Short mmCIF file of C-alpha atoms in Angstrom, two decimals:
data_model
loop_
_atom_site.label_atom_id
_atom_site.label_comp_id
_atom_site.label_asym_id
_atom_site.label_seq_id
_atom_site.Cartn_x
_atom_site.Cartn_y
_atom_site.Cartn_z
CA UNK A 138 133.18 98.47 78.84
CA UNK A 139 135.80 95.74 79.51
CA UNK A 140 137.77 94.76 82.58
CA UNK A 141 140.65 92.34 82.15
CA UNK A 142 139.27 91.44 78.74
CA UNK A 143 135.78 90.61 80.10
CA UNK A 144 132.90 92.64 78.68
CA UNK A 145 130.68 94.14 81.37
CA UNK A 146 127.00 94.99 81.05
CA UNK A 147 127.10 98.67 81.97
CA UNK A 148 128.64 100.89 79.33
CA UNK A 149 130.58 103.20 81.67
CA UNK A 150 131.86 103.28 85.23
CA UNK A 151 129.34 106.06 85.91
CA UNK A 152 126.49 103.85 84.65
CA UNK A 153 127.62 101.00 86.85
CA UNK A 154 127.94 103.04 90.05
CA UNK A 155 124.79 104.98 89.22
CA UNK A 156 122.81 101.76 88.72
CA UNK A 157 123.86 100.53 92.15
CA UNK A 158 122.74 103.76 93.80
CA UNK A 159 119.47 103.76 91.86
CA UNK A 160 118.83 100.16 92.95
CA UNK A 161 119.16 101.19 96.60
CA UNK A 162 117.01 104.25 95.95
CA UNK A 163 114.18 102.18 94.44
CA UNK A 164 113.76 100.12 97.60
CA UNK A 165 114.67 102.57 100.37
CA UNK A 166 112.22 104.35 102.67
CA UNK A 167 111.61 107.74 100.98
CA UNK A 168 111.00 109.57 104.28
CA UNK A 169 114.36 108.87 105.89
CA UNK A 170 117.53 110.92 105.28
CA UNK A 171 119.19 107.83 103.79
CA UNK A 172 117.24 108.52 100.61
CA UNK A 173 119.21 111.72 100.11
CA UNK A 174 122.49 109.81 100.29
CA UNK A 175 121.26 107.47 97.55
CA UNK A 176 120.31 110.46 95.40
CA UNK A 177 123.68 112.08 96.04
CA UNK A 178 125.50 108.90 95.00
CA UNK A 179 123.34 108.40 91.89
CA UNK A 180 123.69 111.98 90.62
CA UNK A 181 127.22 112.85 91.66
CA UNK A 182 128.09 116.43 90.69
CA UNK A 183 124.53 117.05 89.44
CA UNK A 184 123.05 116.53 92.93
CA UNK A 185 121.16 119.57 94.27
CA UNK A 186 121.31 120.05 98.05
CA UNK A 187 118.00 120.12 99.94
CA UNK A 188 116.64 119.28 103.38
CA UNK A 189 117.28 115.71 104.51
CA UNK A 190 113.70 115.03 105.65
CA UNK A 191 111.05 115.07 102.95
CA UNK A 192 108.17 117.13 104.37
CA UNK A 193 105.49 119.61 103.45
CA UNK A 194 107.22 122.72 104.82
CA UNK A 195 110.36 122.18 102.77
CA UNK A 196 108.63 120.94 99.64
CA UNK A 197 104.93 121.97 99.33
CA UNK A 198 104.56 120.43 95.88
CA UNK A 199 105.91 117.05 96.95
CA UNK A 200 108.80 117.16 94.46
CA UNK A 201 112.52 117.84 94.60
CA UNK A 202 114.78 119.33 91.91
CA UNK A 203 116.81 116.13 92.00
CA UNK A 204 113.88 114.07 90.73
CA UNK A 205 113.90 115.58 87.24
CA UNK A 206 117.67 115.11 86.97
CA UNK A 207 117.36 111.56 88.27
CA UNK A 208 114.60 110.70 85.78
CA UNK A 209 116.79 111.81 82.89
CA UNK A 210 119.75 109.89 84.28
CA UNK A 211 117.69 106.71 84.67
CA UNK A 212 116.38 106.97 81.09
CA UNK A 213 119.95 107.21 79.79
CA UNK A 214 121.30 104.28 81.84
CA UNK A 215 118.32 102.03 81.05
CA UNK A 216 118.45 102.78 77.32
CA UNK A 217 122.20 102.21 77.01
CA UNK A 218 122.14 99.04 79.09
CA UNK A 219 119.20 97.55 77.21
CA UNK A 220 121.02 98.14 73.93
CA UNK A 221 124.02 96.21 75.23
CA UNK A 222 121.81 93.32 76.35
CA UNK A 223 120.20 93.24 72.90
CA UNK A 224 123.66 93.08 71.34
CA UNK A 225 124.34 89.90 73.30
CA UNK A 226 126.64 91.30 75.98
CA UNK A 227 126.83 88.73 78.78
CA UNK A 228 125.76 89.86 82.24
CA UNK A 229 126.21 88.53 85.74
CA UNK A 230 123.24 87.96 88.04
CA UNK A 231 124.02 91.08 90.15
CA UNK A 232 124.27 93.16 86.96
CA UNK A 233 120.90 91.90 85.72
CA UNK A 234 119.33 92.68 89.08
CA UNK A 235 120.80 96.18 89.07
CA UNK A 236 119.46 96.70 85.55
CA UNK A 237 116.02 95.45 86.69
CA UNK A 238 116.02 98.01 89.50
CA UNK A 239 116.89 100.82 87.11
CA UNK A 240 113.99 99.71 84.89
CA UNK A 241 111.67 99.64 87.94
CA UNK A 242 112.44 103.30 88.59
CA UNK A 243 111.94 104.13 84.90
CA UNK A 244 108.58 102.33 84.70
CA UNK A 245 107.35 104.03 87.86
CA UNK A 246 108.43 107.48 86.66
CA UNK A 247 106.69 107.03 83.29
CA UNK A 248 103.44 105.88 84.95
CA UNK A 249 103.44 108.53 87.66
CA UNK A 250 101.39 111.22 85.82
CA UNK A 251 98.27 109.04 85.46
CA UNK A 252 98.53 107.95 89.11
CA UNK A 253 98.63 111.58 90.19
CA UNK A 254 95.49 112.26 88.16
CA UNK A 255 93.72 109.46 90.04
CA UNK A 256 94.91 110.72 93.44
CA UNK A 257 94.08 114.39 92.83
CA UNK A 258 90.58 113.61 91.53
CA UNK A 259 88.81 113.71 94.91
CA UNK A 260 86.10 112.65 95.03
CA UNK A 261 87.57 110.32 92.47
CA UNK A 262 86.50 110.90 88.87
CA UNK A 263 86.93 108.12 86.31
CA UNK A 264 89.65 108.68 83.74
CA UNK A 265 89.16 105.49 81.73
CA UNK A 266 90.83 106.59 78.50
CA UNK A 267 93.95 108.02 80.15
CA UNK A 268 94.27 105.03 82.47
CA UNK A 269 93.85 102.51 79.64
CA UNK A 270 96.42 104.31 77.52
CA UNK A 271 98.88 104.50 80.43
CA UNK A 272 98.50 100.78 81.13
CA UNK A 273 98.98 99.82 77.46
CA UNK A 274 102.14 101.94 77.39
CA UNK A 275 103.27 100.35 80.65
CA UNK A 276 102.85 96.81 79.29
CA UNK A 277 104.76 97.80 76.17
CA UNK A 278 107.58 99.24 78.28
CA UNK A 279 107.77 96.10 80.43
CA UNK A 280 108.08 94.02 77.28
CA UNK A 281 110.65 96.37 75.76
CA UNK A 282 112.99 96.52 78.77
CA UNK A 283 112.40 93.14 80.42
CA UNK A 284 111.17 90.88 77.62
CA UNK A 285 114.24 90.50 75.44
CA UNK A 286 114.69 87.07 73.83
CA UNK A 287 117.52 85.04 75.31
CA UNK A 288 117.77 87.06 78.53
CA UNK A 289 116.54 85.49 81.76
CA UNK A 290 116.06 88.00 84.56
CA UNK A 291 116.23 87.10 88.28
CA UNK A 292 112.58 87.99 88.94
CA UNK A 293 109.28 87.45 87.16
CA UNK A 294 107.09 90.49 86.56
CA UNK A 295 103.32 90.36 86.28
CA UNK A 296 102.38 93.70 84.63
CA UNK A 297 98.97 94.14 86.38
CA UNK A 298 100.50 93.50 89.81
CA UNK A 299 103.47 95.75 89.11
CA UNK A 300 101.19 98.52 87.83
CA UNK A 301 99.01 98.22 90.95
CA UNK A 302 102.09 98.30 93.23
CA UNK A 303 103.34 101.46 91.53
CA UNK A 304 99.94 103.11 92.01
CA UNK A 305 100.04 102.10 95.66
CA UNK A 306 103.53 103.56 96.10
CA UNK A 307 102.50 106.90 94.63
CA UNK A 308 99.27 106.93 96.65
CA UNK A 309 101.05 106.01 99.90
CA UNK A 310 103.61 108.75 99.42
CA UNK A 311 100.87 111.33 98.84
CA UNK A 312 98.81 110.16 101.84
CA UNK A 313 101.75 110.16 104.26
CA UNK A 314 103.16 113.42 102.90
CA UNK A 315 99.84 115.24 103.23
CA UNK A 316 98.64 113.77 106.54
CA UNK A 317 101.83 113.77 108.64
CA UNK A 318 103.42 117.22 108.74
CA UNK A 319 106.55 118.56 110.39
CA UNK A 320 110.20 118.89 109.48
CA UNK A 321 111.69 117.51 112.72
CA UNK A 322 113.41 114.15 112.90
CA UNK A 323 110.62 112.69 115.12
CA UNK A 324 108.12 113.66 112.38
CA UNK A 325 110.35 112.14 109.69
CA UNK A 326 110.60 108.91 111.68
CA UNK A 327 106.82 108.85 112.08
CA UNK A 328 106.35 109.15 108.30
CA UNK A 329 108.94 106.42 107.79
CA UNK A 330 107.13 104.19 110.30
CA UNK A 331 103.84 104.67 108.45
CA UNK A 332 105.60 103.73 105.17
CA UNK A 333 106.88 100.52 106.78
CA UNK A 334 103.38 99.70 108.03
CA UNK A 335 102.23 99.77 104.42
CA UNK A 336 105.18 98.10 102.65
CA UNK A 337 107.27 96.49 105.45
CA UNK A 338 111.00 97.23 105.65
CA UNK A 339 111.72 95.02 102.60
CA UNK A 340 110.10 96.37 99.43
CA UNK A 341 111.43 93.50 97.34
CA UNK A 342 109.66 90.94 99.52
CA UNK A 343 106.56 93.12 99.57
CA UNK A 344 106.38 93.16 95.76
CA UNK A 345 106.99 89.41 95.57
CA UNK A 346 104.59 88.03 98.18
CA UNK A 347 103.28 90.53 100.76
CA UNK A 348 101.28 92.99 98.63
CA UNK A 349 98.00 91.09 99.09
CA UNK A 350 98.65 89.83 102.64
CA UNK A 351 98.99 93.02 104.67
CA UNK A 352 95.30 93.12 105.52
CA UNK A 353 95.90 90.24 107.94
CA UNK A 354 98.31 92.37 109.99
CA UNK A 355 96.78 94.63 112.64
CA UNK A 356 98.40 98.03 113.26
CA UNK A 357 98.38 99.56 116.75
CA UNK A 358 99.07 103.31 117.03
CA UNK A 359 99.98 104.61 120.48
CA UNK A 360 100.79 108.09 121.72
CA UNK A 361 99.41 111.05 123.70
CA UNK A 362 96.07 112.63 122.81
CA UNK A 363 96.25 115.22 120.07
CA UNK A 364 99.32 113.79 118.31
CA UNK A 365 97.57 112.79 115.08
CA UNK A 366 96.96 109.07 115.57
CA UNK A 367 93.88 109.14 113.35
CA UNK A 368 95.80 110.99 110.62
CA UNK A 369 98.42 108.24 110.63
CA UNK A 370 95.64 105.64 110.48
CA UNK A 371 94.01 107.40 107.52
CA UNK A 372 97.31 107.54 105.65
CA UNK A 373 97.79 103.80 106.10
CA UNK A 374 94.15 102.89 105.47
CA UNK A 375 93.98 104.83 102.21
CA UNK A 376 97.24 103.29 100.98
CA UNK A 377 96.33 99.62 100.74
CA UNK A 378 97.09 97.59 97.63
CA UNK A 379 94.25 97.71 95.06
CA UNK A 380 94.42 95.16 92.19
CA UNK A 381 94.31 96.31 88.58
CA UNK A 382 91.98 94.47 86.19
CA UNK A 383 93.85 94.20 82.85
CA UNK A 384 90.69 93.24 80.94
CA UNK A 385 88.60 96.18 82.09
CA UNK A 386 91.74 98.31 82.42
CA UNK A 387 90.68 99.79 85.74
CA UNK A 388 91.42 99.39 89.43
CA UNK A 389 88.99 97.06 91.16
CA UNK A 390 88.08 99.42 94.02
CA UNK A 391 88.04 103.11 94.87
CA UNK A 392 90.49 103.91 97.67
CA UNK A 393 88.62 107.07 98.70
CA UNK A 394 85.80 105.27 100.55
CA UNK A 395 87.83 102.48 102.12
CA UNK A 396 88.43 103.95 105.61
CA UNK A 397 85.84 103.45 108.36
CA UNK A 398 86.69 105.22 111.69
CA UNK A 399 84.94 104.47 114.98
CA UNK A 400 85.67 106.36 118.23
CA UNK A 401 85.01 103.78 120.93
CA UNK A 402 85.13 106.23 123.85
CA UNK A 403 82.09 108.09 122.52
CA UNK A 404 79.76 105.06 122.58
CA UNK A 405 78.16 102.79 125.16
CA UNK A 406 79.18 99.10 125.10
CA UNK A 407 75.91 98.10 123.37
CA UNK A 408 76.32 100.76 120.69
CA UNK A 409 79.95 99.77 120.18
CA UNK A 410 78.89 96.18 119.50
CA UNK A 411 76.14 97.33 117.19
CA UNK A 412 78.47 99.65 115.26
CA UNK A 413 81.12 96.96 114.94
CA UNK A 414 79.10 93.80 114.39
CA UNK A 415 75.60 95.01 113.48
CA UNK A 416 72.37 93.74 115.03
CA UNK A 417 69.10 92.02 114.32
CA UNK A 418 65.78 93.72 114.82
CA UNK A 419 64.77 93.55 118.49
CA UNK A 420 68.27 92.70 119.74
CA UNK A 421 68.01 95.62 122.19
CA UNK A 422 65.75 98.58 122.90
CA UNK A 423 65.74 100.81 119.86
CA UNK A 424 66.87 98.11 117.41
CA UNK A 425 63.91 98.59 115.06
CA UNK A 426 65.43 96.90 112.01
CA UNK A 427 68.33 94.72 110.94
CA UNK A 428 71.58 96.61 110.59
CA UNK A 429 75.01 95.71 109.21
CA UNK A 430 78.03 96.85 111.25
CA UNK A 431 81.42 98.08 110.06
CA UNK A 432 82.89 94.59 110.21
CA UNK A 433 80.35 93.50 107.63
CA UNK A 434 80.30 96.67 105.52
CA UNK A 435 84.09 96.94 105.25
CA UNK A 436 85.27 95.56 101.87
CA UNK A 437 88.26 93.21 101.62
CA UNK A 438 90.57 96.12 100.78
CA UNK A 439 89.04 98.46 103.36
CA UNK A 440 90.11 99.39 106.88
CA UNK A 441 88.23 99.68 110.17
CA UNK A 442 89.90 102.16 112.53
CA UNK A 443 89.17 101.63 116.23
CA UNK A 444 90.14 104.78 118.11
CA UNK A 445 90.60 104.61 121.89
CA UNK A 446 90.90 100.82 121.91
CA UNK A 447 91.98 101.04 125.56
CA UNK A 448 88.43 102.06 126.49
CA UNK A 449 86.90 98.75 125.42
CA UNK A 450 85.01 96.71 128.02
CA UNK A 451 86.46 93.21 128.59
CA UNK A 452 83.45 91.47 127.03
CA UNK A 453 83.94 93.36 123.75
CA UNK A 454 87.68 92.73 123.91
CA UNK A 455 86.85 89.01 123.82
CA UNK A 456 84.63 89.42 120.75
CA UNK A 457 87.23 91.45 118.89
CA UNK A 458 89.89 88.93 119.87
CA UNK A 459 87.82 86.23 118.16
CA UNK A 460 87.54 88.39 115.04
CA UNK A 461 91.32 88.83 114.95
CA UNK A 462 91.84 85.10 115.48
CA UNK A 463 89.19 83.64 113.19
CA UNK A 464 87.85 86.57 111.10
CA UNK A 465 84.37 85.41 112.18
CA UNK A 466 81.67 87.37 114.06
CA UNK A 467 77.91 87.48 114.64
CA UNK A 468 75.45 90.33 114.69
CA UNK A 469 73.88 91.14 118.05
CA UNK A 470 70.87 88.88 118.50
CA UNK A 471 71.82 86.68 115.55
CA UNK A 472 73.37 83.22 115.26
CA UNK A 473 74.58 83.42 111.66
CA UNK A 474 78.38 83.60 111.35
CA UNK A 475 79.79 86.31 109.10
CA UNK A 476 83.31 87.04 107.91
CA UNK A 477 85.38 90.20 108.34
CA UNK A 478 87.50 90.70 105.23
CA UNK A 479 89.31 94.00 105.84
CA UNK A 480 92.17 95.36 107.94
CA UNK A 481 92.03 96.65 111.52
CA UNK A 482 93.97 99.66 112.77
CA UNK A 483 93.62 100.51 116.47
CA UNK A 484 94.81 103.49 118.51
CA UNK A 485 95.08 104.42 122.17
CA UNK A 486 96.64 107.05 124.41
CA UNK A 487 96.73 104.64 127.34
CA UNK A 488 99.71 102.73 128.69
CA UNK A 489 98.55 99.26 127.70
CA UNK A 490 101.44 97.65 129.54
CA UNK A 491 100.16 99.13 132.80
CA UNK A 492 96.56 98.41 131.83
CA UNK A 493 97.46 94.73 131.42
CA UNK A 494 99.35 94.72 134.73
CA UNK A 495 96.23 96.11 136.41
CA UNK A 496 93.97 93.58 134.71
CA UNK A 497 92.13 96.23 132.73
CA UNK A 498 93.28 95.06 129.31
CA UNK A 499 93.44 91.44 128.19
CA UNK A 500 96.92 90.18 127.43
CA UNK A 501 95.72 87.79 124.74
CA UNK A 502 93.89 90.67 123.06
CA UNK A 503 97.00 92.89 123.20
CA UNK A 504 99.16 90.19 121.63
CA UNK A 505 96.74 90.01 118.72
CA UNK A 506 96.94 93.78 118.25
CA UNK A 507 100.68 94.33 118.51
CA UNK A 508 101.96 92.80 115.26
CA UNK A 509 102.74 96.34 114.03
CA UNK A 510 103.16 99.23 116.48
CA UNK A 511 103.62 102.93 115.70
CA UNK A 512 104.36 105.56 118.38
CA UNK A 513 103.29 109.14 117.63
CA UNK A 514 105.59 111.81 119.15
CA UNK A 515 104.26 114.67 121.26
CA UNK A 516 104.37 118.24 119.99
CA UNK A 517 106.98 118.99 122.61
CA UNK A 518 109.22 116.23 121.20
CA UNK A 519 108.81 117.59 117.69
CA UNK A 520 109.76 121.18 118.46
CA UNK A 521 112.52 120.45 120.98
CA UNK A 522 115.87 121.56 119.61
CA UNK A 523 114.35 122.83 116.37
CA UNK A 524 113.53 126.58 116.54
CA UNK A 525 112.13 126.64 112.98
CA UNK A 526 109.78 123.73 113.55
CA UNK A 527 107.22 125.61 115.65
CA UNK A 528 106.91 128.34 113.02
CA UNK A 529 106.55 125.75 110.27
CA UNK A 530 103.74 123.97 112.13
CA UNK A 531 101.96 127.25 112.90
CA UNK A 532 102.13 128.19 109.21
CA UNK A 533 100.67 124.84 108.16
CA UNK A 534 97.70 125.26 110.52
CA UNK A 535 97.29 128.98 109.74
CA UNK A 536 96.84 128.18 106.05
CA UNK A 537 93.84 126.03 106.93
CA UNK A 538 92.42 128.45 109.50
CA UNK A 539 92.92 131.79 107.71
CA UNK A 540 93.74 130.85 104.10
CA UNK A 541 96.99 131.09 102.18
CA UNK A 542 96.78 134.86 101.58
CA UNK A 543 96.72 135.67 105.30
CA UNK A 544 98.70 132.70 106.63
CA UNK A 545 102.09 134.43 106.85
CA UNK A 546 100.71 137.38 108.81
CA UNK A 547 98.82 135.10 111.21
CA UNK A 548 101.90 132.91 111.63
CA UNK A 549 104.08 135.87 112.57
CA UNK A 550 101.51 137.14 115.07
CA UNK A 551 101.00 133.74 116.72
CA UNK A 552 104.68 132.85 116.74
CA UNK A 553 105.62 136.14 118.42
CA UNK A 554 102.82 135.79 120.99
CA UNK A 555 103.82 132.22 121.87
CA UNK A 556 107.49 133.20 122.21
CA UNK A 557 106.66 136.13 124.48
CA UNK A 558 103.97 134.58 126.69
CA UNK A 559 104.56 130.82 126.69
CA UNK A 560 108.23 130.53 125.85
CA UNK A 561 110.25 127.68 124.43
CA UNK A 562 109.75 125.51 127.51
CA UNK A 563 105.96 125.33 127.36
CA UNK A 564 104.97 121.64 127.43
CA UNK A 565 101.92 121.81 125.11
CA UNK A 566 99.96 119.15 127.04
CA UNK A 567 97.20 119.21 124.41
CA UNK A 568 99.74 118.69 121.62
CA UNK A 569 98.67 119.64 118.06
CA UNK A 570 95.04 120.03 119.08
CA UNK A 571 96.07 122.64 121.63
CA UNK A 572 98.34 124.41 119.14
CA UNK A 573 95.47 124.72 116.67
CA UNK A 574 93.20 126.24 119.34
CA UNK A 575 96.01 128.55 120.44
CA UNK A 576 96.22 129.85 116.87
CA UNK A 577 92.46 130.42 116.75
CA UNK A 578 92.52 132.23 120.11
CA UNK A 579 95.34 134.55 119.09
CA UNK A 580 93.61 135.15 115.75
CA UNK A 581 90.37 136.16 117.48
CA UNK A 582 91.47 137.70 120.80
CA UNK A 583 95.21 138.20 120.38
CA UNK A 584 95.84 135.96 123.37
CA UNK A 585 95.63 132.34 124.52
CA UNK A 586 95.13 131.23 128.09
CA UNK A 587 96.25 127.65 128.79
CA UNK A 588 94.05 125.82 131.30
CA UNK A 589 95.15 126.28 134.90
CA UNK A 590 94.16 123.85 137.62
CA UNK A 591 92.70 125.71 140.60
CA UNK A 592 92.66 122.66 142.84
CA UNK A 593 95.86 121.72 144.66
CA UNK A 594 97.21 118.26 144.07
CA UNK A 595 96.44 115.37 146.47
CA UNK A 596 100.09 115.42 147.57
CA UNK A 597 99.94 119.16 148.30
CA UNK A 598 96.69 118.80 150.26
CA UNK A 599 98.16 115.92 152.27
CA UNK A 600 101.26 117.98 153.09
CA UNK A 601 99.17 120.96 154.17
CA UNK A 602 96.96 118.89 156.49
CA UNK A 603 99.95 116.98 157.86
CA UNK A 604 101.78 120.21 158.61
CA UNK A 605 98.67 121.55 160.35
CA UNK A 606 98.36 118.45 162.50
CA UNK A 607 94.86 117.74 161.18
CA UNK A 608 95.19 114.00 160.49
CA UNK A 609 94.92 110.94 162.70
CA UNK A 610 97.46 108.16 162.13
CA UNK A 611 94.78 106.04 160.46
CA UNK A 612 93.76 108.88 158.14
CA UNK A 613 97.40 109.54 157.29
CA UNK A 614 98.01 105.90 156.37
CA UNK A 615 94.85 105.75 154.22
CA UNK A 616 95.70 108.95 152.38
CA UNK A 617 99.33 108.00 151.82
CA UNK A 618 98.42 104.53 150.54
CA UNK A 619 95.89 106.07 148.14
CA UNK A 620 98.43 108.67 146.97
CA UNK A 621 101.08 106.09 146.09
CA UNK A 622 98.51 103.74 144.55
CA UNK A 623 97.36 106.58 142.26
CA UNK A 624 100.91 106.69 140.92
CA UNK A 625 101.52 102.93 140.54
CA UNK A 626 97.96 101.69 139.79
CA UNK A 627 99.16 98.38 141.25
CA UNK A 628 98.67 97.06 144.79
CA UNK A 629 101.76 94.87 144.73
CA UNK A 630 104.03 97.76 143.75
CA UNK A 631 102.40 100.11 146.27
CA UNK A 632 102.91 97.54 149.05
CA UNK A 633 106.55 97.09 148.04
CA UNK A 634 107.22 100.83 148.12
CA UNK A 635 105.54 101.33 151.52
CA UNK A 636 106.81 98.16 153.16
CA UNK A 637 103.28 97.00 153.91
CA UNK A 638 101.24 93.90 153.24
CA UNK A 639 99.34 94.00 149.93
CA UNK A 640 96.01 93.33 151.65
CA UNK A 641 96.62 96.22 154.03
CA UNK A 642 97.29 98.57 151.13
CA UNK A 643 94.17 97.40 149.34
CA UNK A 644 91.94 97.92 152.38
CA UNK A 645 93.34 101.41 153.02
CA UNK A 646 92.84 102.47 149.40
CA UNK A 647 89.25 101.21 149.46
CA UNK A 648 88.57 102.92 152.76
CA UNK A 649 89.91 106.21 151.41
CA UNK A 650 87.80 105.91 148.24
CA UNK A 651 84.67 105.22 150.29
CA UNK A 652 85.44 108.05 152.71
CA UNK A 653 85.86 110.54 149.85
CA UNK A 654 82.54 109.51 148.38
CA UNK A 655 84.28 108.10 145.32
CA UNK A 656 82.80 104.98 143.77
CA UNK A 657 84.69 101.98 145.10
CA UNK A 658 86.21 99.94 142.29
CA UNK A 659 85.28 96.31 142.02
CA UNK A 660 88.89 95.37 142.74
CA UNK A 661 88.26 92.07 144.45
CA UNK A 662 87.57 90.21 141.22
CA UNK A 663 90.21 92.03 139.24
CA UNK A 664 92.95 91.63 141.85
CA UNK A 665 92.20 87.98 142.52
CA UNK A 666 94.29 87.14 139.46
CA UNK A 667 95.84 90.40 138.24
CA UNK A 668 97.98 88.77 135.58
CA UNK A 669 95.40 86.42 134.10
CA UNK A 670 93.17 87.37 131.16
CA UNK A 671 89.53 87.99 131.88
#
């Protein structure tokens, strides 16, 4: 192809425009609708329409019809363009980079079958011969397409690193695709956020320098209970970069056993410390022998998941803060310093901003956790404005509960019952966990009864007693101060709203708590310096 007498690298206008679209496709987030625009541009008239968000309900096999067409197109463009380079056709730097990106897609596509064998073998079964053959072919392809004499490409490519990155990409897609379900845009954005937590927003930079540094970045997952925070954590934890050893022709670790979850709300402070850091024999009652904790057991490419991080006592927050700062820790009852080598993912359903304002959560600890934040949407957010989404989610759960053969019938029964008895406006306060139990209830009893609170709210009780003239002025002030404080969880804000002195509000709240028989909080120490770390 020539333009104004200058020979250009790509043989046709279609190859040139297609290469640009493929280059954007290689490095885009696969779970956002933008991917479909790249596919549309790369394939032109051959593009097959499909749903914008890539999700289980629309594509159970994890493939699209466009992928086969795209693979053929990439093979053709790469082959023609390589031939022109071999013939000595001069190329600009942008053209060489576009050709590199086309080759990246081609190399990934050719290696994909062996990666899928590794992922599907669970528990993982060694496939040494197939893996060795795939890697040898991969190295040969890298040399064929990117090792031509006299051609200097913009980037350097280390075959073992590139092979390991491609395995990570395929593994991450499978983990996110299988763990985070839903066809709504909030679900698509959640999958895209998990992808960014693994690869960052810049895949080029990730491949160059970040692939072996992401373990130093802590991920914090926030959102209501029952919205799948642990599933997001598992998808990220099982998708870390694993080096490939070119001499042994195998990956250095098995991703299947690399995720170590710990629910902090289910354990006492002493047990939390023991589970995290380990202990020496005799460190506390019941410590009959030395024990290694998760921080010690976790391998360099592993992940420790700390669920309900907002429940941590301040003393343990300090110890974890030191781990995040220095990577060093000690077993309970021991003085030897050990090193944590893995990644930390934490999750909470609490409002950590308010917890910090109330002095319940250390600010310095939060600012070590928040380098990467993901927000999980509620079930209500996912189904709002998407009538098909509820049925799709019910079907996904019904397949697990009743099996594929009966899933459609169960889905129809549950969907009709929910529409008739709960309606589209039901808030689903228990989120996906509640939906799953609703399905089980309808399956067993043909009905589901959401929990109903029999006790009236504090505000309603106060209004009733006030209307009945049952309160003294002092009782009214105490109750009203306590009611507003329950909403703000902050004495300063409560005092501002009521036009009272902060100390007055505090004394009234304490008096009400003591009068109700509720345990009085040790507020004096906490409120002495509400904004300072403890």
